[in-house]
mmCIF file of C-alpha atoms in Angstrom:
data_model
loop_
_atom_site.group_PDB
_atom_site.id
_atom_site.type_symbol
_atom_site.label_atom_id
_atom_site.label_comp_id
_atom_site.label_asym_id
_atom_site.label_seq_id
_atom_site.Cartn_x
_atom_site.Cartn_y
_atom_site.Cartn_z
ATOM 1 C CA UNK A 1 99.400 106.520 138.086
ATOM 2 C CA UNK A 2 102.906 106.793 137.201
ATOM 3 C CA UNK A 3 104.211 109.195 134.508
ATOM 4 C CA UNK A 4 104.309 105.782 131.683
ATOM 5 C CA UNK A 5 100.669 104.796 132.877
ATOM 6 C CA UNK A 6 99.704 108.732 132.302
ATOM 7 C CA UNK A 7 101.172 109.170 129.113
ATOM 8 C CA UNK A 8 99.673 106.051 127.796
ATOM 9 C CA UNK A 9 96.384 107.025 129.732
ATOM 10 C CA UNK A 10 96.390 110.365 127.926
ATOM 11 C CA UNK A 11 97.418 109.171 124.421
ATOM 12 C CA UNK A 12 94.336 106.422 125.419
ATOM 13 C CA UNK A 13 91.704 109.418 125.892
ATOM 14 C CA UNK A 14 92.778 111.036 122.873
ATOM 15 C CA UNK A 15 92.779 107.914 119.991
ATOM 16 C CA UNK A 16 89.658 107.144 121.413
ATOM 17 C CA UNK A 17 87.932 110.530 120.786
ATOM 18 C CA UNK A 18 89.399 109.909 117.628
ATOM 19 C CA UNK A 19 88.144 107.137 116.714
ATOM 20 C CA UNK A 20 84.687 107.943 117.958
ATOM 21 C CA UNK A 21 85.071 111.303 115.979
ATOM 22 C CA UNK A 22 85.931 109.505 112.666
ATOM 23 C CA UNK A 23 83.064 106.892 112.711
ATOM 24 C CA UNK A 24 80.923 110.176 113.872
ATOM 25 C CA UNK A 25 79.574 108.301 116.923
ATOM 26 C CA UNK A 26 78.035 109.983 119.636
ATOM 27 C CA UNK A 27 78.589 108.521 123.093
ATOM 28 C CA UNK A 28 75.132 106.856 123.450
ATOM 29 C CA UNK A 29 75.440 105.699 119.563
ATOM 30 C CA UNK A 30 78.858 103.802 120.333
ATOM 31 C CA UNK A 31 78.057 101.919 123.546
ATOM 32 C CA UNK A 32 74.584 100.797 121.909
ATOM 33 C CA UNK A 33 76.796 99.547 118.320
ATOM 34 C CA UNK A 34 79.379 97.977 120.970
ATOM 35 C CA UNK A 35 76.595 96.222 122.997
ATOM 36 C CA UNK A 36 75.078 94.829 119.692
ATOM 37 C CA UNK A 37 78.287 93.765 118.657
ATOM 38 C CA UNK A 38 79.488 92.211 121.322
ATOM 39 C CA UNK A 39 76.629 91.408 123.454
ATOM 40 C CA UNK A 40 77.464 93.630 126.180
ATOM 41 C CA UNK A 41 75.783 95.778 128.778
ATOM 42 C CA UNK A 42 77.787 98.908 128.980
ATOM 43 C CA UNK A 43 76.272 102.012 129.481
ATOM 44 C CA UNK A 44 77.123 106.068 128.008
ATOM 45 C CA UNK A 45 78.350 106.523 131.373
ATOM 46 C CA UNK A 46 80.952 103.974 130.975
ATOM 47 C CA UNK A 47 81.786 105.587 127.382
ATOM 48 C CA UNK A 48 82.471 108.752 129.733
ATOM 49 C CA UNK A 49 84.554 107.277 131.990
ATOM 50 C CA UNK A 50 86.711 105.388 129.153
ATOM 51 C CA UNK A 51 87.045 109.002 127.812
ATOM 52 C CA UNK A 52 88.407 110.345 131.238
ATOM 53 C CA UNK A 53 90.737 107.426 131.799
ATOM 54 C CA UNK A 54 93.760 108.786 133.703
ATOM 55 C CA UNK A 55 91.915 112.297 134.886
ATOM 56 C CA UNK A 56 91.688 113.089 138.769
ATOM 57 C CA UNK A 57 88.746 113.093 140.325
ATOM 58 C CA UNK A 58 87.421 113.442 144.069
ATOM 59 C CA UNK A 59 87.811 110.103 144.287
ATOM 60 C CA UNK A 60 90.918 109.639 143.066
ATOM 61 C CA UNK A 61 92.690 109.012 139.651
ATOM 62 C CA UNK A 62 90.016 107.338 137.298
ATOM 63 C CA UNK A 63 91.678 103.957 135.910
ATOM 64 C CA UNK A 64 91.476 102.244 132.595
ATOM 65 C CA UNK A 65 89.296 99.763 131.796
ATOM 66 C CA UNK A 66 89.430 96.222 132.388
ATOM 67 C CA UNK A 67 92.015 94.585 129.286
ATOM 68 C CA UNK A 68 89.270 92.622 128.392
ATOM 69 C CA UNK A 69 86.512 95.924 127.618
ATOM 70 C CA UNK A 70 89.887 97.533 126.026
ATOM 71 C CA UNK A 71 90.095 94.892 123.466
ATOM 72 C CA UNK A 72 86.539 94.885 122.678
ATOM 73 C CA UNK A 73 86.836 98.667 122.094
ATOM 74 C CA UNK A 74 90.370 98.333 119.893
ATOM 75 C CA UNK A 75 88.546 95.276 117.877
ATOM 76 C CA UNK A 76 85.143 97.565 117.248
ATOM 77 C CA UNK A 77 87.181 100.296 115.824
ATOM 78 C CA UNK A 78 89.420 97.534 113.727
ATOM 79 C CA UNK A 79 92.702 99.096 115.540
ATOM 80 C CA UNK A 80 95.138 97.228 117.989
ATOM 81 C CA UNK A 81 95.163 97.997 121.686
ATOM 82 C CA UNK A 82 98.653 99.369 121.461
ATOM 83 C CA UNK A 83 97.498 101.411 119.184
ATOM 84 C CA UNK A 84 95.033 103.507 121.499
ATOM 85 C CA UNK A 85 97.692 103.259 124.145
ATOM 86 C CA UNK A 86 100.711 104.456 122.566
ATOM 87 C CA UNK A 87 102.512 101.405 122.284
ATOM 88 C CA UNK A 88 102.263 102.035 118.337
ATOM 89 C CA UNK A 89 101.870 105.051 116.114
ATOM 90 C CA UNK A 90 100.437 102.470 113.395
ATOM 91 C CA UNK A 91 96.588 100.986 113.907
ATOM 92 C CA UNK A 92 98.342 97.699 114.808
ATOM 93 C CA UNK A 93 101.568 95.962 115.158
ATOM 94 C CA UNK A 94 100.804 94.385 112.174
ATOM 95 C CA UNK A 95 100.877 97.354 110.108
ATOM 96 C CA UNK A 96 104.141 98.265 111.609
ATOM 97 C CA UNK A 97 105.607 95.489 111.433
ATOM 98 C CA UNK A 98 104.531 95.704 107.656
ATOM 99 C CA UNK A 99 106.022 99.122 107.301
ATOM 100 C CA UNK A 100 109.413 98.192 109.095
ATOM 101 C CA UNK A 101 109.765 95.184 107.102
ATOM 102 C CA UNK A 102 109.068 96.583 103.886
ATOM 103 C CA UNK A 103 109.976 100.324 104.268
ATOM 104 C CA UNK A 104 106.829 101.546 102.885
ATOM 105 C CA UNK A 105 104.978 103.937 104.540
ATOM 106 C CA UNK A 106 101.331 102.426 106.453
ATOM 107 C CA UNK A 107 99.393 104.548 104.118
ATOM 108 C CA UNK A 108 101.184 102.788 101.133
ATOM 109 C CA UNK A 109 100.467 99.173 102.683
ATOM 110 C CA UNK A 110 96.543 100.327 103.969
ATOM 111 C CA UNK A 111 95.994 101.471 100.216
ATOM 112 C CA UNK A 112 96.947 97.957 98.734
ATOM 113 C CA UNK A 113 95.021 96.192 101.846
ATOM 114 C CA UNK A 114 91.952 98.404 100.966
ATOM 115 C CA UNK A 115 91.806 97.876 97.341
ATOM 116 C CA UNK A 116 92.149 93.561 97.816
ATOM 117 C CA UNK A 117 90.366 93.566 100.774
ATOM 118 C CA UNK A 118 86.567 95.494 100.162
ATOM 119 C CA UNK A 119 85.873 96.471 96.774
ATOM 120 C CA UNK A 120 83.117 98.557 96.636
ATOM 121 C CA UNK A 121 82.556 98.307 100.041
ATOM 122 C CA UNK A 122 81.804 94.520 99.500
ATOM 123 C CA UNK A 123 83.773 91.989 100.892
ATOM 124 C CA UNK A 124 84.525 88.628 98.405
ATOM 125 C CA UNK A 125 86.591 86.158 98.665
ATOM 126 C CA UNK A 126 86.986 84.978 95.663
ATOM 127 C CA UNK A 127 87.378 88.786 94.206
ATOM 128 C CA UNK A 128 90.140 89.550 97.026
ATOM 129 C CA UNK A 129 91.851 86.532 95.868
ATOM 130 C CA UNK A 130 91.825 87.387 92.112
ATOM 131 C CA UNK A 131 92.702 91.085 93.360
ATOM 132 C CA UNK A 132 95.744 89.951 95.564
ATOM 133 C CA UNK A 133 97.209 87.848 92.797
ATOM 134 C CA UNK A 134 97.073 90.587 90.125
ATOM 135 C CA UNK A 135 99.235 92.839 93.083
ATOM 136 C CA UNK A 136 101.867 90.121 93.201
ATOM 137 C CA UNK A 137 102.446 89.021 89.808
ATOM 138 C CA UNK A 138 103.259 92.801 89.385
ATOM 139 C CA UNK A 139 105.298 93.031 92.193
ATOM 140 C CA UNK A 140 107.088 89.240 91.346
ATOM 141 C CA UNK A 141 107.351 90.023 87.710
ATOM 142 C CA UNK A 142 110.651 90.227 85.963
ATOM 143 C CA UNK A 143 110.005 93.573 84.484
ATOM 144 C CA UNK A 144 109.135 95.051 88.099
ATOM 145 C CA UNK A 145 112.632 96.112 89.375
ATOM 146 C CA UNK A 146 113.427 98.033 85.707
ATOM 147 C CA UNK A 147 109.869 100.328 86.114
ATOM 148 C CA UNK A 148 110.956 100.819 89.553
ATOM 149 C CA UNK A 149 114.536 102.339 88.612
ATOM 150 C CA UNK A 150 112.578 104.260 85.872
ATOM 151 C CA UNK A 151 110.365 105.356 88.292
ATOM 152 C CA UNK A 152 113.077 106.288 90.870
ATOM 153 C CA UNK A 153 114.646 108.714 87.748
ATOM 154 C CA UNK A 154 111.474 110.632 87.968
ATOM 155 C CA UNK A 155 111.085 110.590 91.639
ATOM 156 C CA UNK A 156 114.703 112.028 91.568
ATOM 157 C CA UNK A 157 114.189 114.738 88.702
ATOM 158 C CA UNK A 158 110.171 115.547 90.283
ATOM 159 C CA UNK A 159 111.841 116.102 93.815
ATOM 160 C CA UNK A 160 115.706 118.003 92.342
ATOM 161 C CA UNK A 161 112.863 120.412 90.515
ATOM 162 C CA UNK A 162 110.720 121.236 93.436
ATOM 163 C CA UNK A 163 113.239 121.640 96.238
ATOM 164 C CA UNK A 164 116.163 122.702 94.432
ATOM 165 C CA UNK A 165 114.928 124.702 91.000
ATOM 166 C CA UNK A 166 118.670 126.041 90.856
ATOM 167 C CA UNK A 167 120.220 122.838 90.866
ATOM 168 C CA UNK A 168 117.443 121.252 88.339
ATOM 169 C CA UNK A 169 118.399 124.299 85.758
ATOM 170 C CA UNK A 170 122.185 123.421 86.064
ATOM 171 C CA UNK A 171 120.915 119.789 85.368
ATOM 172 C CA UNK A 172 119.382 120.072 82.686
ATOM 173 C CA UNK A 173 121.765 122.993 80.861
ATOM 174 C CA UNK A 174 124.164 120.595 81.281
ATOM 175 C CA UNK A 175 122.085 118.106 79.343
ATOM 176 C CA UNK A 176 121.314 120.482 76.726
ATOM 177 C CA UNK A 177 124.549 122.194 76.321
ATOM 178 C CA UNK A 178 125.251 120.291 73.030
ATOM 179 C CA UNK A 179 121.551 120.893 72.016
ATOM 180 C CA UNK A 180 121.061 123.295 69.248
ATOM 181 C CA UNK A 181 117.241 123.864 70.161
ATOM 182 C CA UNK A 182 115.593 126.319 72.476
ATOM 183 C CA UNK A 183 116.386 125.275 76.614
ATOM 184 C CA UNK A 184 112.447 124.657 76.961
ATOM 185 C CA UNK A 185 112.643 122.369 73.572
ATOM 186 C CA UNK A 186 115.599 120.451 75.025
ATOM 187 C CA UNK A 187 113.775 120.317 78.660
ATOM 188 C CA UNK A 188 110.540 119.085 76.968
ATOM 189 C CA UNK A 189 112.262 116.644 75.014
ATOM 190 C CA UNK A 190 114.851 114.894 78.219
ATOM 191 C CA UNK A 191 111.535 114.508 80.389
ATOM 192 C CA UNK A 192 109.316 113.269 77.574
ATOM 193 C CA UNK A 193 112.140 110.213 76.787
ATOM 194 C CA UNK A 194 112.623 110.041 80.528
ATOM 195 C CA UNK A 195 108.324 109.277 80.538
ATOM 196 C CA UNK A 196 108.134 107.545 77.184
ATOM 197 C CA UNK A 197 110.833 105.431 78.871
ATOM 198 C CA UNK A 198 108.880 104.333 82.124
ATOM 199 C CA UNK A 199 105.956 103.677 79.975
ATOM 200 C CA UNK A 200 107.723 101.348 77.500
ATOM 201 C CA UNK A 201 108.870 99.638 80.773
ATOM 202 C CA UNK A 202 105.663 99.805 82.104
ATOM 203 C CA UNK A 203 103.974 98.078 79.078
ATOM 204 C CA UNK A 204 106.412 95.334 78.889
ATOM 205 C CA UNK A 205 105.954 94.599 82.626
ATOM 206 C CA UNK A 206 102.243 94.427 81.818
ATOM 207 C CA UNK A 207 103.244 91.815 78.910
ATOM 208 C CA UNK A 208 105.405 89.981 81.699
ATOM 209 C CA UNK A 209 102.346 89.752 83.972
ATOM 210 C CA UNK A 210 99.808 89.160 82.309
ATOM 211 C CA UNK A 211 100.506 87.765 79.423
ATOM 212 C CA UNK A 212 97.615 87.853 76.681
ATOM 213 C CA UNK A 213 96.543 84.544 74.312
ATOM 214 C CA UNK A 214 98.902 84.178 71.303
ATOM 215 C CA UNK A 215 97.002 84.559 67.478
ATOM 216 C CA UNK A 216 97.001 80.400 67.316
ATOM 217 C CA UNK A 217 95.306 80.427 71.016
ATOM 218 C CA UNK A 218 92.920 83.134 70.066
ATOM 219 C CA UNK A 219 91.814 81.370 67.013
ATOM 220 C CA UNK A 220 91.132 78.028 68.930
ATOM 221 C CA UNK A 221 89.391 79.608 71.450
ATOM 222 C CA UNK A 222 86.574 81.068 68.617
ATOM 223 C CA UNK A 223 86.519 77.088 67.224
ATOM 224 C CA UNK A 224 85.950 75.620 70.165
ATOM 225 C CA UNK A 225 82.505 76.685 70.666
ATOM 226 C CA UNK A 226 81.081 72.848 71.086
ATOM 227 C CA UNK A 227 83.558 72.162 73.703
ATOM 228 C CA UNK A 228 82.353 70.565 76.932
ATOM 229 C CA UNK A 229 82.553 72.682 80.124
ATOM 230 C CA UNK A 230 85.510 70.287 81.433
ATOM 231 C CA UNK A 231 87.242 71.865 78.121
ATOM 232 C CA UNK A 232 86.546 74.956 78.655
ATOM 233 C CA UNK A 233 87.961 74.835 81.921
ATOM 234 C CA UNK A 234 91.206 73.448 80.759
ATOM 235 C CA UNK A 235 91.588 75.899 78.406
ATOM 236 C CA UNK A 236 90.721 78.790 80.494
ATOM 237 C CA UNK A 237 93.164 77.043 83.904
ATOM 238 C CA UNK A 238 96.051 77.622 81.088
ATOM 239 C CA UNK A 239 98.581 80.520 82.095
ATOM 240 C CA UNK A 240 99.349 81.470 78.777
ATOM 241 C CA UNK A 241 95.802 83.049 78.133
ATOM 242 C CA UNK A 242 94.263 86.014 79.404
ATOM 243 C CA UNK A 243 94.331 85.691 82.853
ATOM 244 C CA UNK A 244 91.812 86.867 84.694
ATOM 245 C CA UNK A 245 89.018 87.758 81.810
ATOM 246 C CA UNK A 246 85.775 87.349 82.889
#
């Protein structure tokens, strides 16, 4: 092997072990889950070798699988091939792609995936979809881009306090200086409009999103009792009423 081949063959041994470690799989358990999986016919010895890919040996320099059993092994563990080969630090090229595009990091973009994609450990389609769609009318509402900068203050004040406490002290004398309480008063008082502040934005984006049934709507709703189901539907399809109450 050449020295690319043995870096990738190395970074190969170890992401494997890795994954094997994190699913807790013994050798013996993950060739008999990857033979009822897939319908294979491997055996632990093959497991070992996989393991070894790239090691010498008295027969020379053991190689790596066939492409085909290395996508059956990437695919098992949910990863990408590149991933267990070096090609990518990320899972899959996907994921970076994801994180390049977006400049979030692939923990930020696996949290949102996790949360649409298997509540409670149970898969639903219609759930994910009614999970997805609450993410992006956050994301797509109006009020979005004024929590962010209000966030962004208190990412800016959290971080100034914790890796520069001198500089956060000269911040906020400065802000006190024509305060004629106590420096602690003054301090609790700056962050607790700073806070107050993301929350009122926070609540109006909420408002923006998902907007709640208006006193008239409310009080037609509680009338319409005899409605027919095709009614019902109508009135529930509207996007002025609570969206998404079950």
């Amino acid at each position: 092997m050449d020295d690319i081949n043995q870096t990738r063959a190395a970074c190969w041994r170890r992401r494997l072990r890795e994954c094997l470690n994190e699913r807790g799989l013994t050798q013996v358990e993950f060739v008999s889950a990857l033979n009822r999986t897939y319908l294979t016919r491997f055996h632990q010895k093959d497991v070992s070798r996989w393991l070894n890919t790239g090691n010498q040996t008295a027969n020379g320099v053991i190689g790596f699988p066939k492409y085909e059993t290395m996508m059956l092994i990437a695919d098992f563990f949910g990863v990408d091939v590149g991933y267990l080969t070096g090609e990518t630090n990320e899972t899959s090229f996907d994921l970076e792609k994801a994180s390049s595009y977006t400049g979030l990091s692939s923990d930020s973009i696996l949290a949102i995936r996790r949360w649409i994609d298997a509540p409670d450990g149970a898969p639903d389609d219609e759930l994910r979809s009614w999970r997805a769609d609450t993410i992006d009318r956050m994301l797509s509402s109006s009020g979005f881009s004024e929590l962010a900068a209000k966030m962004l203050t208190l990412y800016e004040m959290s971080t100034i306090c914790y890796s520069s406490p001198e500089r956060f002290q000269s911040l906020m004398q400065s802000l006190a200086a024509s305060s004629d309480l106590p420096d602690n008063r003054t301090f609790q008082l700056i962050t607790g409009a700073f806070y107050g502040m993301a929350n009122e934005s926070f609540s109006s984006l909420l408002k923006d999103a998902y907007p709640t049934p208006t006193e008239q709507q409310f009080e037609y709703s509680l009338n319409t009792d005899s409605a027919d189901a095709s009614d019902t539907q109508d009135v529930s399809d509207n996007d002025d009423l609570w969206y998404g109450a079950l």
